[in-house]
CSV table of C-alpha atoms and ligand atoms in Angstrom, one decimal:
chain,number,residue,atom,x,y,z
A,128,UNK,CA,77.9,118.8,47.8
A,129,UNK,CA,75.4,115.8,48.2
A,130,UNK,CA,76.7,112.6,49.9
A,131,UNK,CA,76.2,111.1,46.7
A,132,UNK,CA,78.6,113.6,45.1
A,133,UNK,CA,81.2,113.4,47.7
A,134,UNK,CA,81.2,109.0,47.5
A,135,UNK,CA,80.9,109.0,44.0
A,136,UNK,CA,84.1,111.6,44.3
A,137,UNK,CA,87.5,110.6,42.6
A,138,UNK,CA,90.4,111.6,45.0
A,139,UNK,CA,93.7,112.7,43.7
A,140,UNK,CA,95.7,110.2,46.1
A,141,UNK,CA,93.6,107.4,48.7
A,142,UNK,CA,96.1,105.8,51.1
A,143,UNK,CA,96.5,101.5,50.6
A,144,UNK,CA,95.9,100.8,54.5
A,145,UNK,CA,94.3,97.3,55.4
A,146,UNK,CA,93.8,94.7,57.8
A,147,UNK,CA,97.6,93.9,58.3
A,148,UNK,CA,98.1,97.7,59.2
A,149,UNK,CA,95.5,97.3,61.8
A,150,UNK,CA,96.6,93.8,63.4
A,151,UNK,CA,100.4,95.5,63.6
A,152,UNK,CA,98.8,98.4,65.1
A,153,UNK,CA,97.1,96.0,67.6
A,154,UNK,CA,100.2,93.9,68.4
A,155,UNK,CA,102.2,97.0,69.6
A,156,UNK,CA,99.1,98.7,71.4
A,157,UNK,CA,99.2,95.2,73.2
A,158,UNK,CA,102.8,95.5,74.1
A,159,UNK,CA,102.3,98.5,76.4
A,160,UNK,CA,105.1,100.0,74.0
A,161,UNK,CA,104.3,102.7,72.1
A,162,UNK,CA,106.4,105.2,71.4
A,163,UNK,CA,110.2,105.0,69.7
A,164,UNK,CA,111.2,101.6,70.8
A,165,UNK,CA,111.4,98.0,69.3
A,166,UNK,CA,109.7,98.3,66.2
A,167,UNK,CA,111.1,101.6,65.0
A,168,UNK,CA,114.7,99.7,65.1
A,169,UNK,CA,113.0,97.3,63.1
A,170,UNK,CA,111.7,99.6,60.8
A,171,UNK,CA,114.8,101.6,60.3
A,172,UNK,CA,116.8,97.8,59.4
A,173,UNK,CA,114.2,97.0,56.6
A,174,UNK,CA,114.1,100.2,55.4
A,175,UNK,CA,118.2,100.9,54.9
A,176,UNK,CA,118.0,97.2,53.3
A,177,UNK,CA,115.4,97.9,50.9
A,178,UNK,CA,117.0,101.1,49.9
A,179,UNK,CA,120.7,99.4,49.9
A,180,UNK,CA,122.3,102.1,52.3
A,181,UNK,CA,123.8,101.4,55.6
A,182,UNK,CA,121.9,103.4,58.1
A,183,UNK,CA,118.8,104.3,58.8
A,184,UNK,CA,116.9,106.7,61.3
A,185,UNK,CA,112.9,107.0,61.7
A,186,UNK,CA,112.1,110.8,62.3
A,187,UNK,CA,108.6,112.3,63.2
A,188,UNK,CA,108.4,113.3,59.2
A,189,UNK,CA,110.3,114.5,56.2
A,190,UNK,CA,110.9,118.3,57.5
A,191,UNK,CA,112.4,117.2,60.2
A,192,UNK,CA,114.5,114.7,58.8
A,193,UNK,CA,115.7,117.7,56.1
A,194,UNK,CA,116.4,119.8,59.1
A,195,UNK,CA,118.5,117.1,60.8
A,196,UNK,CA,120.3,116.5,57.5
A,197,UNK,CA,121.6,120.0,57.3
A,198,UNK,CA,122.6,120.3,61.0
A,199,UNK,CA,124.6,117.0,60.7
A,200,UNK,CA,126.1,118.2,57.4
A,201,UNK,CA,127.3,121.2,59.5
A,202,UNK,CA,125.5,123.6,57.5
A,203,UNK,CA,124.6,126.9,59.4
A,204,UNK,CA,124.6,130.9,59.1
A,205,UNK,CA,126.6,132.3,56.2
A,206,UNK,CA,126.0,129.2,54.0
A,207,UNK,CA,124.2,129.1,50.7
A,208,UNK,CA,122.3,126.2,49.9
A,209,UNK,CA,121.0,125.7,46.6
A,210,UNK,CA,117.4,124.4,46.5
A,211,UNK,CA,114.8,124.2,43.4
A,212,UNK,CA,112.3,126.6,43.8
A,213,UNK,CA,109.6,123.9,42.3
A,214,UNK,CA,109.2,121.6,45.5
A,215,UNK,CA,106.8,121.6,48.5
A,216,UNK,CA,108.1,124.2,50.8
A,217,UNK,CA,109.4,122.4,53.4
A,218,UNK,CA,112.7,122.2,51.2
A,219,UNK,CA,113.6,125.4,51.5
A,220,UNK,CA,112.3,126.1,55.2
A,221,UNK,CA,114.8,123.7,56.1
A,222,UNK,CA,117.8,125.7,54.9
A,223,UNK,CA,116.1,128.7,56.8
A,224,UNK,CA,115.8,126.7,59.9
A,225,UNK,CA,119.7,126.2,60.1
A,226,UNK,CA,120.0,130.1,59.2
A,227,UNK,CA,121.4,129.1,56.3
A,228,UNK,CA,120.2,131.0,52.8
A,229,UNK,CA,118.2,129.1,50.1
A,230,UNK,CA,119.3,129.9,46.8
A,231,UNK,CA,116.9,128.7,44.1
A,232,UNK,CA,117.9,127.2,41.4
A,233,UNK,CA,115.8,126.2,37.9
A,234,UNK,CA,114.5,123.0,36.3
A,235,UNK,CA,114.5,120.5,33.8
A,236,UNK,CA,111.3,121.2,32.4
A,237,UNK,CA,111.0,117.6,30.9
A,238,UNK,CA,111.3,116.0,34.4
A,239,UNK,CA,110.6,118.8,36.8
A,240,UNK,CA,113.8,118.1,38.4
A,241,UNK,CA,117.1,120.4,39.2
A,242,UNK,CA,120.1,119.7,37.0
A,243,UNK,CA,123.7,119.9,37.2
A,244,UNK,CA,123.6,123.0,35.1
A,245,UNK,CA,121.1,124.4,36.7
A,246,UNK,CA,122.9,124.3,40.5
A,247,UNK,CA,125.4,125.6,38.7
A,248,UNK,CA,124.3,129.0,37.6
A,249,UNK,CA,123.1,129.4,40.9
A,250,UNK,CA,126.5,128.7,42.8
A,251,UNK,CA,127.8,131.1,44.9
A,252,UNK,CA,131.1,131.6,46.7
A,253,UNK,CA,129.1,130.7,49.9
A,254,UNK,CA,127.4,127.4,48.3
A,255,UNK,CA,128.0,124.6,51.1
A,256,UNK,CA,125.1,122.0,50.2
A,257,UNK,CA,122.3,121.6,47.4
A,258,UNK,CA,119.1,119.7,48.0
A,259,UNK,CA,118.1,118.0,45.3
A,260,UNK,CA,114.7,116.8,44.9
A,261,UNK,CA,113.0,113.5,43.0
A,262,UNK,CA,110.1,115.5,42.2
A,263,UNK,CA,107.1,113.8,42.3
A,264,UNK,CA,108.9,110.4,42.1
A,265,UNK,CA,110.7,111.2,39.0
A,266,UNK,CA,114.4,110.4,39.7
A,267,UNK,CA,116.9,113.1,39.6
A,268,UNK,CA,120.2,112.5,37.0
A,269,UNK,CA,122.4,112.4,39.9
A,270,UNK,CA,126.0,111.6,38.2
A,271,UNK,CA,126.5,114.9,36.5
A,272,UNK,CA,125.6,116.7,39.9
A,273,UNK,CA,127.8,114.4,42.2
A,274,UNK,CA,130.8,115.6,39.7
A,275,UNK,CA,129.9,119.2,39.9
A,276,UNK,CA,129.3,119.0,43.5
A,277,UNK,CA,132.9,116.9,43.8
A,278,UNK,CA,134.5,119.7,42.2
A,279,UNK,CA,133.0,122.2,44.5
A,280,UNK,CA,133.1,120.3,47.8
A,281,UNK,CA,129.4,121.2,48.0
A,282,UNK,CA,127.2,118.3,50.1
A,283,UNK,CA,124.3,116.5,48.4
A,284,UNK,CA,121.4,116.4,50.6
A,285,UNK,CA,118.7,114.4,48.3
A,286,UNK,CA,115.2,115.1,49.1
A,287,UNK,CA,113.5,111.8,48.0
A,288,UNK,CA,110.3,112.7,50.3
A,289,UNK,CA,107.9,111.4,47.1
A,290,UNK,CA,110.5,108.9,45.8
A,291,UNK,CA,110.5,105.5,47.5
A,292,UNK,CA,110.2,103.0,45.1
A,293,UNK,CA,112.0,105.1,42.5
A,294,UNK,CA,115.1,103.9,41.0
A,295,UNK,CA,118.2,105.6,39.4
A,296,UNK,CA,120.3,103.6,37.2
A,297,UNK,CA,118.9,100.2,38.4
A,298,UNK,CA,119.2,101.0,42.2
A,299,UNK,CA,116.9,102.4,44.4
A,300,UNK,CA,117.4,106.4,44.2
A,301,UNK,CA,118.7,108.1,47.5
A,302,UNK,CA,122.0,105.8,47.4
A,303,UNK,CA,124.4,108.4,46.0
A,304,UNK,CA,123.9,111.1,47.6
A,305,UNK,CA,125.8,112.4,51.2
A,306,UNK,CA,122.3,112.0,53.1
A,307,UNK,CA,118.6,111.2,51.4
A,308,UNK,CA,115.1,112.0,53.4
A,309,UNK,CA,112.0,110.4,52.9
A,310,UNK,CA,108.2,111.5,53.7
A,311,UNK,CA,105.7,109.2,54.9
A,312,UNK,CA,102.8,111.4,54.9
A,313,UNK,CA,99.6,109.8,53.6
A,314,UNK,CA,99.9,111.9,50.4
A,315,UNK,CA,102.9,109.5,49.9
A,316,UNK,CA,102.8,106.1,48.6
A,317,UNK,CA,104.4,104.3,51.9
A,318,UNK,CA,102.6,105.8,54.8
A,319,UNK,CA,103.1,106.0,58.6
A,320,UNK,CA,100.2,108.6,59.1
A,321,UNK,CA,102.9,111.0,59.7
A,322,UNK,CA,106.8,110.3,59.5
A,323,UNK,CA,110.1,110.4,57.7
A,324,UNK,CA,113.3,108.8,57.6
A,325,UNK,CA,117.4,109.7,56.8
A,326,UNK,CA,119.4,107.4,55.4
A,327,UNK,CA,123.2,107.8,54.9
A,328,UNK,CA,126.4,105.7,54.7
A,329,UNK,CA,128.2,108.0,56.8
A,330,UNK,CA,128.2,106.3,60.4
A,331,UNK,CA,129.1,109.6,61.7
A,332,UNK,CA,125.9,111.5,60.7
A,333,UNK,CA,123.5,109.0,61.3
A,334,UNK,CA,124.8,108.5,65.0
A,335,UNK,CA,124.5,111.9,65.5
A,336,UNK,CA,121.1,112.5,63.7
A,337,UNK,CA,120.0,109.7,65.9
A,338,UNK,CA,121.2,111.5,69.3
A,339,UNK,CA,119.8,114.8,67.9
A,340,UNK,CA,116.5,113.5,67.1
A,341,UNK,CA,116.0,112.6,71.0
A,342,UNK,CA,117.0,115.5,72.5
A,343,UNK,CA,121.0,115.2,72.3
A,344,UNK,CA,120.4,112.4,75.4
A,345,UNK,CA,123.4,110.3,75.7
A,346,UNK,CA,120.9,107.5,76.5
A,347,UNK,CA,118.4,106.9,74.2
A,348,UNK,CA,114.5,106.9,76.0
A,349,UNK,CA,114.5,103.2,74.7
A,350,UNK,CA,117.4,102.3,77.3
A,351,UNK,CA,116.4,104.1,79.6
A,352,UNK,CA,112.9,103.0,80.0
A,353,UNK,CA,114.7,99.2,79.3
A,354,UNK,CA,116.1,99.5,82.6
A,355,UNK,CA,115.3,98.9,86.0
A,356,UNK,CA,117.5,101.5,87.5
A,357,UNK,CA,117.7,103.9,84.4
A,358,UNK,CA,121.5,105.4,84.2
A,359,UNK,CA,122.2,108.7,84.3
A,360,UNK,CA,122.2,110.9,81.0
A,361,UNK,CA,124.0,113.7,79.6
A,362,UNK,CA,122.2,116.3,77.2
A,363,UNK,CA,125.4,116.4,74.6
A,364,UNK,CA,124.2,119.6,72.8
A,365,UNK,CA,121.0,121.3,72.0
A,366,UNK,CA,118.5,118.6,70.2
A,367,UNK,CA,115.4,118.3,69.2
A,368,UNK,CA,112.4,115.9,69.8
A,369,UNK,CA,111.8,114.2,66.1
A,370,UNK,CA,110.7,110.9,67.0
A,371,UNK,CA,108.9,108.4,65.0
A,372,UNK,CA,106.4,105.9,67.6
A,373,UNK,CA,106.3,102.2,67.3
A,374,UNK,CA,102.9,102.7,66.3
A,375,UNK,CA,104.1,104.6,63.1
A,376,UNK,CA,106.8,101.8,62.4
A,377,UNK,CA,104.8,98.8,62.5
A,378,UNK,CA,102.8,100.0,60.0
A,379,UNK,CA,105.4,101.3,58.2
A,380,UNK,CA,106.8,98.0,58.2
A,381,UNK,CA,103.9,96.2,56.6
A,382,UNK,CA,104.1,99.2,54.1
A,383,UNK,CA,107.2,98.9,53.0
A,384,UNK,CA,106.7,95.0,52.4
A,385,UNK,CA,103.9,96.4,49.9
A,386,UNK,CA,106.1,99.1,48.4
A,387,UNK,CA,106.7,96.3,44.9
A,388,UNK,CA,103.2,95.8,44.3
A,389,UNK,CA,101.8,99.8,44.7
A,390,UNK,CA,104.9,101.0,42.7
A,391,UNK,CA,103.6,98.3,40.0
A,392,UNK,CA,99.9,99.3,40.0
A,393,UNK,CA,101.0,102.8,40.3
A,394,UNK,CA,102.9,102.1,37.1
A,395,UNK,CA,100.2,100.2,35.5
A,396,UNK,CA,97.7,103.5,36.0
A,397,UNK,CA,100.4,105.7,34.4
A,398,UNK,CA,100.3,103.8,31.6
A,399,UNK,CA,96.6,103.4,30.9
A,400,UNK,CA,96.7,107.4,31.2
A,401,UNK,CA,99.5,107.6,28.6
A,402,UNK,CA,97.2,105.0,26.0
A,403,UNK,CA,94.0,106.8,27.2
A,404,UNK,CA,94.9,110.9,26.4
A,405,UNK,CA,97.4,109.0,23.5
A,406,UNK,CA,96.8,111.6,20.2
A,407,UNK,CA,95.2,114.9,22.3
A,408,UNK,CA,96.8,118.3,21.0
A,409,UNK,CA,98.6,120.2,23.6
A,410,UNK,CA,99.0,117.9,26.7
A,411,UNK,CA,102.3,116.1,27.9
A,412,UNK,CA,102.6,113.8,30.8
A,413,UNK,CA,105.3,113.4,32.4
A,414,UNK,CA,107.1,110.0,32.0
A,415,UNK,CA,110.0,107.9,32.9
A,416,UNK,CA,113.5,109.9,32.2
A,417,UNK,CA,116.1,107.4,30.4
A,418,UNK,CA,117.9,106.4,33.2
A,419,UNK,CA,115.5,105.5,35.5
A,420,UNK,CA,112.1,104.9,36.5
A,421,UNK,CA,109.5,106.5,38.5
A,422,UNK,CA,107.0,105.5,41.5
A,423,UNK,CA,104.6,108.2,39.8
A,424,UNK,CA,103.8,109.0,42.9
A,425,UNK,CA,102.4,112.4,41.1
A,426,UNK,CA,101.3,111.6,37.5
A,427,UNK,CA,101.4,115.3,36.2
A,428,UNK,CA,100.3,116.7,32.8
A,429,UNK,CA,101.5,120.0,31.4
A,430,UNK,CA,98.8,121.8,29.7
A,431,UNK,CA,100.4,123.7,26.7
A,432,UNK,CA,98.8,126.5,24.8
A,433,UNK,CA,97.9,124.4,21.9
A,434,UNK,CA,95.2,122.4,24.3
A,435,UNK,CA,91.4,124.1,24.0
A,436,UNK,CA,91.6,125.2,27.5
A,437,UNK,CA,93.8,126.6,29.8
A,438,UNK,CA,95.0,124.3,33.4
A,439,UNK,CA,92.3,126.1,35.0
A,440,UNK,CA,89.7,125.3,32.6
A,441,UNK,CA,90.7,121.2,32.8
A,442,UNK,CA,90.5,121.3,36.6
A,443,UNK,CA,87.0,123.0,36.6
A,444,UNK,CA,85.6,120.4,34.0
A,445,UNK,CA,87.7,117.7,36.1
A,446,UNK,CA,86.0,119.1,39.3
A,447,UNK,CA,82.6,119.4,37.6
A,448,UNK,CA,82.6,115.9,36.7
A,449,UNK,CA,83.9,115.0,40.6
A,450,UNK,CA,87.3,114.4,39.9
A,451,UNK,CA,89.6,116.1,42.6
A,452,UNK,CA,92.3,117.2,40.5
A,453,UNK,CA,95.5,119.1,41.9
A,454,UNK,CA,97.3,122.1,40.4
A,455,UNK,CA,101.2,120.9,40.1
A,456,UNK,CA,104.1,121.4,42.5
A,457,UNK,CA,104.7,124.7,44.1
A,458,UNK,CA,107.3,127.2,43.2
A,459,UNK,CA,108.3,128.7,46.7
A,460,UNK,CA,109.8,131.9,45.4
A,461,UNK,CA,106.1,133.0,44.5
A,462,UNK,CA,105.0,132.6,48.0
A,463,UNK,CA,104.8,135.4,50.5
A,464,UNK,CA,107.3,133.7,53.0
A,465,UNK,CA,109.9,133.9,50.4
A,466,UNK,CA,108.9,136.9,48.0
A,467,UNK,CA,110.8,139.2,49.5
A,468,UNK,CA,113.8,137.4,50.6
A,469,UNK,CA,117.3,137.3,49.1
A,470,UNK,CA,117.1,134.1,47.6
A,471,UNK,CA,119.6,134.5,44.7
A,472,UNK,CA,119.8,135.7,41.2
A,473,UNK,CA,118.6,132.8,38.9
A,474,UNK,CA,115.9,132.9,36.1
A,475,UNK,CA,113.2,130.8,37.2
A,476,UNK,CA,111.5,130.5,33.7
A,477,UNK,CA,110.8,126.3,33.8
A,478,UNK,CA,109.9,126.5,37.3
A,479,UNK,CA,106.9,129.0,36.7
A,480,UNK,CA,106.3,127.4,33.2
A,481,UNK,CA,105.7,124.2,35.1
A,482,UNK,CA,103.7,125.8,38.5
A,483,UNK,CA,101.5,127.6,36.0
A,484,UNK,CA,100.9,124.7,33.6
A,485,UNK,CA,100.7,121.3,35.2
A,486,UNK,CA,98.1,119.2,37.4
A,487,UNK,CA,98.5,115.7,39.3
A,488,UNK,CA,96.0,113.5,38.0
A,489,UNK,CA,94.4,110.7,40.5
A,490,UNK,CA,96.6,107.9,41.1
A,491,UNK,CA,95.8,105.1,43.8
A,492,UNK,CA,96.3,102.0,44.6
A,493,UNK,CA,92.4,101.0,44.4
A,494,UNK,CA,91.5,103.2,41.4
A,495,UNK,CA,89.2,101.5,39.4
A,496,UNK,CA,89.0,100.9,35.5
A,497,UNK,CA,85.5,102.5,35.7
A,498,UNK,CA,87.0,105.8,37.9
A,499,UNK,CA,90.3,105.6,35.4
A,500,UNK,CA,88.0,105.8,32.2
A,501,UNK,CA,85.4,108.4,33.9
A,502,UNK,CA,89.0,110.6,34.0
A,503,UNK,CA,90.2,109.9,30.6
A,504,UNK,CA,86.9,110.7,29.2
A,505,UNK,CA,86.7,114.0,30.9
A,506,UNK,CA,90.1,115.1,29.2
A,507,UNK,CA,88.9,113.9,25.9
A,508,UNK,CA,85.4,115.7,26.1
A,509,UNK,CA,87.7,119.1,27.4
A,510,UNK,CA,89.9,118.8,24.6
A,511,UNK,CA,87.4,118.5,21.7
A,512,UNK,CA,85.1,120.6,23.6
A,513,UNK,CA,82.3,118.2,23.7
A,514,UNK,CA,79.7,118.8,26.7
A,515,UNK,CA,80.0,116.4,29.7
B,816,PLP,C1,109.9,117.5,48.6
B,816,PLP,C2,109.2,117.2,49.8
B,816,PLP,N1,110.0,117.5,50.5
B,816,PLP,C3,109.4,117.3,51.7
B,816,PLP,C4,107.9,117.2,52.1
B,816,PLP,C5,107.6,117.5,53.6
B,816,PLP,O1,107.2,116.3,53.9
B,816,PLP,P1,106.9,115.9,55.4
B,816,PLP,O2,105.0,116.3,55.2
B,816,PLP,O3,106.7,114.4,55.3
B,816,PLP,O4,107.2,116.7,56.5
B,816,PLP,C6,107.4,117.0,51.2
B,816,PLP,C7,105.8,116.8,51.2
B,816,PLP,O5,105.0,117.0,50.7
B,816,PLP,C8,108.0,117.3,50.1
B,816,PLP,O6,107.0,117.1,48.8
């Protein structure tokens, strides 16, 4: 590919970073305190306030936050955890890390999310927890799941990796789960390079997660390095190094301040796609469910049999036009890592259908009108069979 073609390419995502982030980073560098310290504390407090939860514990990424969530919830060998197969593989992997069994359940074809019904049909006598995912930023319907889980004494872990800025019944997602986790990878709409967060209203779980992320040291590194004569520390259990750095947290604070503007821009772009693709047979765009709003982190499109070409055909057509769309969300049960494992007996028909037929369209803050028109025009041409 020529340099011009690379420059003209429209990517599926581009993080929105600027001068403010650069200044925040420079300040941390000048302060001399670059590892987990005051900025992480400030970011945790700001994130908890923004999400309407009592406690936030910053981590190195969302996968490590998921691992911590399962550990603090007391999940281990012999336990089953119901998870959607239709999710990034980290959702299932975290269950495997703690020696429990991921049991896959299907999803609602409209949202790509698990429901009380799909979870119910995957329950076993050993189910102790469920990991529910706000897939691609689309909020899941938590209340019926809460009712089901209360009846069976099952812990709800919400994998809100993609869903910062999405709402459920007028509140930020994640608040009604026992514990929620978030990702700040650059593919997400709030980024710290790599990074994650665990949020919960339970003080005991937050305190344990805070200690576990730092090797389970009784004296945090911040306090140790902050004192002239460091107090002796005790290692209370086998912990991990899942810390975020102050460099990341400084960027996160700036990004958090921009979140409402970023979400609004993504929702405007989604509305442009809806208008631009209106009237085309055989295409279905993901939309807000009746009970909440999506941040449209991943705006996915289902290519139905009534469309002129297949999902692969449309992806190829977009690629020829220099537009880098992506296949939709993966299905973990189809991957070699899980294909041969015992992961329950649920029929995963909607998962497989969405995995086979969806693609993710470019959405990012600086996507301009010309590029949007080019993407929409390419899809319309594919629908009519017009030459590009
Ligand atoms: C649903 C879901 N869970 C977990 C993760 C893992 O996040 P991280 O890359 O921050 O570990 C991702 C990342 O794509 C995700 O989409």
